Short mmCIF file of C-alpha atoms and ligand atoms in Angstrom, two decimals:
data_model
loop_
_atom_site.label_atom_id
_atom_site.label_comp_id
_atom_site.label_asym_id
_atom_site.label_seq_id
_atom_site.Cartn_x
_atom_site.Cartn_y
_atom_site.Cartn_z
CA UNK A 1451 -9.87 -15.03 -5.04
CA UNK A 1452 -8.38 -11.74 -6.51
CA UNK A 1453 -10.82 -9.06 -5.34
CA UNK A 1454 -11.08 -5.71 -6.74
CA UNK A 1455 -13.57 -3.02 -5.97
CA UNK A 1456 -15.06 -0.23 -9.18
CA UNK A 1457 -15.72 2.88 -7.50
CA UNK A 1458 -17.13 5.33 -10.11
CA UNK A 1459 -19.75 7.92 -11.13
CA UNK A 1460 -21.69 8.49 -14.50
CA UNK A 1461 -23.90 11.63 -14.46
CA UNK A 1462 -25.20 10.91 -18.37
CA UNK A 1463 -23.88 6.90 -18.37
CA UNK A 1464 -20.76 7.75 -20.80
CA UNK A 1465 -18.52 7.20 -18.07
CA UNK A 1466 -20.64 4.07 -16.98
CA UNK A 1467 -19.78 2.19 -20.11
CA UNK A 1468 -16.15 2.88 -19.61
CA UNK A 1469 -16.89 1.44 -16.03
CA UNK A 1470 -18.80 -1.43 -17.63
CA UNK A 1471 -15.47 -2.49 -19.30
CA UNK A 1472 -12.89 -2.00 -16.25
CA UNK A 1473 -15.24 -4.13 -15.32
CA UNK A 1474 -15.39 -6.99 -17.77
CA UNK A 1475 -11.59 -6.74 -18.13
CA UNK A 1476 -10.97 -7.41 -13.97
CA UNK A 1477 -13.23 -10.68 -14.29
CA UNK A 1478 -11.66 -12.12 -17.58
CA UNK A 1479 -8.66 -11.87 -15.51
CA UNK A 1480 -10.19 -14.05 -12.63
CA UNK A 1481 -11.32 -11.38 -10.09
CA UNK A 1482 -14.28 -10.70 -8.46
CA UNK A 1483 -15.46 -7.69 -8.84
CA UNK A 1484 -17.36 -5.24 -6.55
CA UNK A 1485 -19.13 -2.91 -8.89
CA UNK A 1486 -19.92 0.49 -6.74
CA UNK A 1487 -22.38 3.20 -8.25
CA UNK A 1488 -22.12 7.03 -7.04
CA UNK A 1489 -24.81 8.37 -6.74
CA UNK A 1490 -25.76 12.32 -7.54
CA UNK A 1491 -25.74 12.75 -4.12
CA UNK A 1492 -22.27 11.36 -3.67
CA UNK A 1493 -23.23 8.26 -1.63
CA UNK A 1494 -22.93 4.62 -2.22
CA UNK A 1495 -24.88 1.90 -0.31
CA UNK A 1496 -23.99 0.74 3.39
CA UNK A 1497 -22.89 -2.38 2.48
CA UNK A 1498 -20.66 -1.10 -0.28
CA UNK A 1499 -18.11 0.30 2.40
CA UNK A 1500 -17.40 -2.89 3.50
CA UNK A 1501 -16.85 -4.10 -0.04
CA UNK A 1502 -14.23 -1.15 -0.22
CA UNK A 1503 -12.27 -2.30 2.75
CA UNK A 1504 -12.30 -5.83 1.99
CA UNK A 1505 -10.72 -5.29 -1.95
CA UNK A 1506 -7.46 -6.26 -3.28
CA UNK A 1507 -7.45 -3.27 -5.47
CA UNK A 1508 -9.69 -0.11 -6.14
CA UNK A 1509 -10.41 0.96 -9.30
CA UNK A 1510 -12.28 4.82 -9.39
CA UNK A 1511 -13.43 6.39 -12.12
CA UNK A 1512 -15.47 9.62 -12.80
CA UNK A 1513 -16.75 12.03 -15.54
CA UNK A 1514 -14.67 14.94 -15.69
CA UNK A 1515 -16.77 18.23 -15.39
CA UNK A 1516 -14.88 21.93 -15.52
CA UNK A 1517 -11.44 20.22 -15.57
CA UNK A 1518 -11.85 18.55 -12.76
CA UNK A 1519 -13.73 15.14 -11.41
CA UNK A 1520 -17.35 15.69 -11.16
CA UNK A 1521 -19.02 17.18 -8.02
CA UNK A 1522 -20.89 13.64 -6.60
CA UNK A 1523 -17.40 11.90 -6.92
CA UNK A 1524 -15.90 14.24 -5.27
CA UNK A 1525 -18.64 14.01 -2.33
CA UNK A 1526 -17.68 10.11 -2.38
CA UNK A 1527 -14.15 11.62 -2.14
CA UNK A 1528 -14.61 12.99 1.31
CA UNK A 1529 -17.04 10.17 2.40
CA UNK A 1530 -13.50 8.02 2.27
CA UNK A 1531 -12.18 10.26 4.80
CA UNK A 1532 -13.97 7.40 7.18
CA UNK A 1533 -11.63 5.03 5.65
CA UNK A 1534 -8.42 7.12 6.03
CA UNK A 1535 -9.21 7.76 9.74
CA UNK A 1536 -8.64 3.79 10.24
CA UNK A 1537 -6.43 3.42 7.73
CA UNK A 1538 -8.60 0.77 6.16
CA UNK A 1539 -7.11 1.59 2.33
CA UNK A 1540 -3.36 1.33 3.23
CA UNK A 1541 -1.15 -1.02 1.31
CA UNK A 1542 -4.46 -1.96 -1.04
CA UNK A 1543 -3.74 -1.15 -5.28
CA UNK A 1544 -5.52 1.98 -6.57
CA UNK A 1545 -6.21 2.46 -10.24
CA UNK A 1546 -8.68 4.63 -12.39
CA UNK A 1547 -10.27 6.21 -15.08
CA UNK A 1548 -11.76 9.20 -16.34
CA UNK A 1549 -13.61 10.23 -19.46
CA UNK A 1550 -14.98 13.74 -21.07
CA UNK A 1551 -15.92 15.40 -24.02
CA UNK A 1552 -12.83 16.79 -25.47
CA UNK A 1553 -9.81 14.99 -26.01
CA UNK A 1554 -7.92 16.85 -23.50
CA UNK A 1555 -10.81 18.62 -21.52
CA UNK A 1556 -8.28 18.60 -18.80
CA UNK A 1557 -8.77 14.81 -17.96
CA UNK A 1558 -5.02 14.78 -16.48
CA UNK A 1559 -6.46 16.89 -13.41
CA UNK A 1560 -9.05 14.59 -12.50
CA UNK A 1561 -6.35 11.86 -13.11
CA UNK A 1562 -3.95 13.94 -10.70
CA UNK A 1563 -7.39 14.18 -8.67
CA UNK A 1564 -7.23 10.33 -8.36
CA UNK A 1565 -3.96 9.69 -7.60
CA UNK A 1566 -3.69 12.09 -4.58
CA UNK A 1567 -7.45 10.60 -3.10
CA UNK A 1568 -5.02 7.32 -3.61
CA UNK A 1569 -1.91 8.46 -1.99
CA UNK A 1570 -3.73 10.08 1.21
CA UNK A 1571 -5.32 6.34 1.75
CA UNK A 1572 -1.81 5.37 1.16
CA UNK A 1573 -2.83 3.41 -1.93
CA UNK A 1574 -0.29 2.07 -4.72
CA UNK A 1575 -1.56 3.30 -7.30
CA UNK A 1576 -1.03 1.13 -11.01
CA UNK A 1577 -0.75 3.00 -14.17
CA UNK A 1578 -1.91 2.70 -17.77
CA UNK A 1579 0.40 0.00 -19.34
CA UNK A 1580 -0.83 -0.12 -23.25
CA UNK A 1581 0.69 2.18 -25.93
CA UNK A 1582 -1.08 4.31 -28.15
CA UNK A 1583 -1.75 1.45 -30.67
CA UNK A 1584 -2.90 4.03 -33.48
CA UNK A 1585 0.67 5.70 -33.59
CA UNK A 1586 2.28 2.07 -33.34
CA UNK A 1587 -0.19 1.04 -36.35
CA UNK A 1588 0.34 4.34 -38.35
CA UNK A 1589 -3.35 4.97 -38.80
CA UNK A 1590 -4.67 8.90 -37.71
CA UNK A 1591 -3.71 9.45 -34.16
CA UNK A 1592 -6.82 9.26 -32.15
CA UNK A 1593 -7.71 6.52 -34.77
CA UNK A 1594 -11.42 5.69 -32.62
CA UNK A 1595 -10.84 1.63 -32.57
CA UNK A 1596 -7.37 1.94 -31.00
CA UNK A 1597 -6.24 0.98 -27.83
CA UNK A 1598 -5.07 4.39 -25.42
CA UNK A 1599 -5.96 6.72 -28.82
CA UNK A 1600 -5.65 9.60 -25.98
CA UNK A 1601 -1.98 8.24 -24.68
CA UNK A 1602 -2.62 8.54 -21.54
CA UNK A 1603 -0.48 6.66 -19.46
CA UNK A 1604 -1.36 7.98 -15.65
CA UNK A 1605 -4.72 5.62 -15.91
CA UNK A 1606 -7.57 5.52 -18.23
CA UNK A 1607 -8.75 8.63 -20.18
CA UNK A 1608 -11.73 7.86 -22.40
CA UNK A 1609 -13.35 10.74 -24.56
CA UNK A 1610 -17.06 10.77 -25.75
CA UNK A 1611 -19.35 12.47 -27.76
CA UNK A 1612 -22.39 14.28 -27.33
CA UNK A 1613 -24.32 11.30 -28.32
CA UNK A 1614 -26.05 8.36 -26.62
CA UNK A 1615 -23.74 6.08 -24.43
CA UNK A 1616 -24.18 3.21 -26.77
CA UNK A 1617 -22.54 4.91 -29.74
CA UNK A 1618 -19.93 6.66 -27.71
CA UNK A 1619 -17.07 5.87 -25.77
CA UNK A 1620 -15.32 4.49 -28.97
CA UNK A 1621 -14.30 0.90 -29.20
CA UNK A 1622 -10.82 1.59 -28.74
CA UNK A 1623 -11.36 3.16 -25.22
CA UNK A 1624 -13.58 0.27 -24.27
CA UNK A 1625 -10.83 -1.87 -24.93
CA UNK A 1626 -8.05 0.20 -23.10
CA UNK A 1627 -10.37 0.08 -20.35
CA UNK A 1628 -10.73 -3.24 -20.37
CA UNK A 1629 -7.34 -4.33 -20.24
CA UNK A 1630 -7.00 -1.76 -17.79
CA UNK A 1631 -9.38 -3.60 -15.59
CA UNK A 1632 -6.85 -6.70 -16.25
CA UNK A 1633 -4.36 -5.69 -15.49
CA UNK A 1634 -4.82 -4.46 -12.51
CA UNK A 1635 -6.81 -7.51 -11.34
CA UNK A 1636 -3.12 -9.28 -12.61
CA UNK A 1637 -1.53 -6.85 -10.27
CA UNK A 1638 -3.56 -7.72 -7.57
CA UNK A 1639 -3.05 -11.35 -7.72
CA UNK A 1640 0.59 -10.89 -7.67
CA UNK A 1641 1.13 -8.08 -5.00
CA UNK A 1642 -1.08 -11.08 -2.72
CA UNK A 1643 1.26 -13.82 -3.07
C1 FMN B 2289 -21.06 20.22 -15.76
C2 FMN B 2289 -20.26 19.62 -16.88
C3 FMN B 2289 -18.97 20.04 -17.08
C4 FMN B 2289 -18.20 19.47 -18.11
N1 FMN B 2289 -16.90 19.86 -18.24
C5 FMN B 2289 -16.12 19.26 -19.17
C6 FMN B 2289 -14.73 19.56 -19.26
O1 FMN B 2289 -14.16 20.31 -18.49
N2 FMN B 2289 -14.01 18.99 -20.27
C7 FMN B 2289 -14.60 18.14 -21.17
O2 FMN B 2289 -13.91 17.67 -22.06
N3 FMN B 2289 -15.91 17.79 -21.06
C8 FMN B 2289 -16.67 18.32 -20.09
N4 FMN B 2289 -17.99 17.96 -19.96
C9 FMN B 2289 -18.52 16.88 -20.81
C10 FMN B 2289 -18.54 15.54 -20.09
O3 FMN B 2289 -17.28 15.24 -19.54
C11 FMN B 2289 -18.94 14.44 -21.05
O4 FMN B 2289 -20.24 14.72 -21.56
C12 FMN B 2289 -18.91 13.07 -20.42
O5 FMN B 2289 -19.09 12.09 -21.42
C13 FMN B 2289 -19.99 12.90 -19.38
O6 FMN B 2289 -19.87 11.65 -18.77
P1 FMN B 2289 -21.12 10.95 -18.09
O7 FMN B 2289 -22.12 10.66 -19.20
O8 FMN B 2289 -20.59 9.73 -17.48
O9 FMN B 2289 -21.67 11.94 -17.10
C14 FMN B 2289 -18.77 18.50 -18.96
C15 FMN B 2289 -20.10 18.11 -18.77
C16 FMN B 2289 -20.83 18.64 -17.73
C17 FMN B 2289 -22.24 18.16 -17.51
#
C-alpha cells in the first residue's frame, strides 16, 4: 500500500483543517496516511520519525507567519537534518501546503521555504495540478467555493480569516487541498511501480 506521510503545523488550527483535507484526499485515493502534528516546540513524537522514513511521499504544510513558515515548523525543519545526514528522504515525493491571512501574505516564500527543505533531502517535489476553477467558471476571482481561488500552482496556498477554524479555510481551499492530497497519493502509487 501507497504510503504517504502529513507533516504540518497549526498554531490557531486554520492550517489544521487544510491538513485535515490533504488528508482525506490521500486516503480516497487508497493511501495510508501518516498524519504528523508539530508541535509549538517544533517536535513530533519518536515514533513519528520512523513513519517519515518509511513514506512513499511527504506532504508538509505550515501557517505562514511574517512571510515566511512559522517558527515551530521551521524547528521541525532542522530536526530533519537527522534524516539528511543518512539520506533517509532521497528519491521519496515531497508535496505541501501553506495557508495565511491575506491572500498573498507572502505564502510563495514559505512555498519556496518547502521546496528547498525538499530539495536538500533530495525530494521530488509534486506541484499543484488544478486550475483556478473561479476564472475557468467566470464567477469573481477568489470566488470562496472554488478550487485553487489563490492560483497557486507551486503547492497548496489556502487563505483564512480571522474567525474560528470551522468557518474558515473556505470550501474551495478544502477541496484544492484535498485533491492535492490525491494526487499526490496517485503520484506515489505510480513513481512505485
Ligand atoms: C506571528 C504571526 C504572523 C503572521 N504573519 C502573517 C503573514 O505574514 N501573512 C499573512 O497573510 N498572515 C499572517 N498571519 C496570519 C496567519 O497566517 C493566519 O491567521 C493563519 O490562518 C494561521 O494559521 P493557524 O491557525 O494554522 O496557525 C500571521 C499570524 C501570526 C500569529
Amino acid at each position: 500500500m501507497t504510503k504517504v506521510a502529513i507533516a504540518y503545523h497549526s498554531g490557531y488550527g486554520h492550517t489544521a483543517v487544510i491538513a485535515e483535507a490533504v488528508k482525506r484526499g490521500a486516503e480516497g485515493a487508497g493511501a495510508a496516511v501518516s498524519f504528523i502534528k508539530v508541535e509549538q516546540d517544533g517536535k513530533i513524537p519518536d515514533a513519528s520519525w520512523a513513519d517519515l522514513d518509511g513514506a512513499d511521499a511527504i506532504i508538509f504544510g505550515a501557517p505562514t507567519y511574517m512571510g515566511s513558515l512559522s517558527g515551530p515548523f521551521k524547528l521541525f525543519m532542522d530536526a530533519t537534518s537527522k534524516a539528511w545526514f543518512t539520506g533517509a528522504w532521497k528519491n521519496k515525493l515531497a508535496g505541501g501546503f501553506t495557508n495565511s491571512l491575506s491572500m498573498s501574505g507572502d505564502k510563495l516564500n514559505s512555498l519556496f521555504q518547502l521546496v528547498v527543505l525538499s530539495a536538500q533531502h533530495g525530494m521530488i517535489w509534486v506541484s499543484q495540478a488544478e486550475g483556478n476553477q473561479s476564472n475557468a467558471n467566470d464567477v469573481p476571482s477568489g470566488n470562496v467555493d472554488s478550487v485553487n481561488r489563490i492560483g497557486s500552482y507551486l503547492g497548496v496556498m489556502a487563505q483564512s480569516d480571522n474567525v474560528a477554524p470551522s468557518e474558515s479555510p473556505s470550501s474551495g481551499d478544502i477541496k484544492t487541498a484535498e485533491l492535492y492530497g490525491a494526487r499526490i497519493a496517485d503520484a506515489a502509487k505510480r513513481w512505485n511501480k
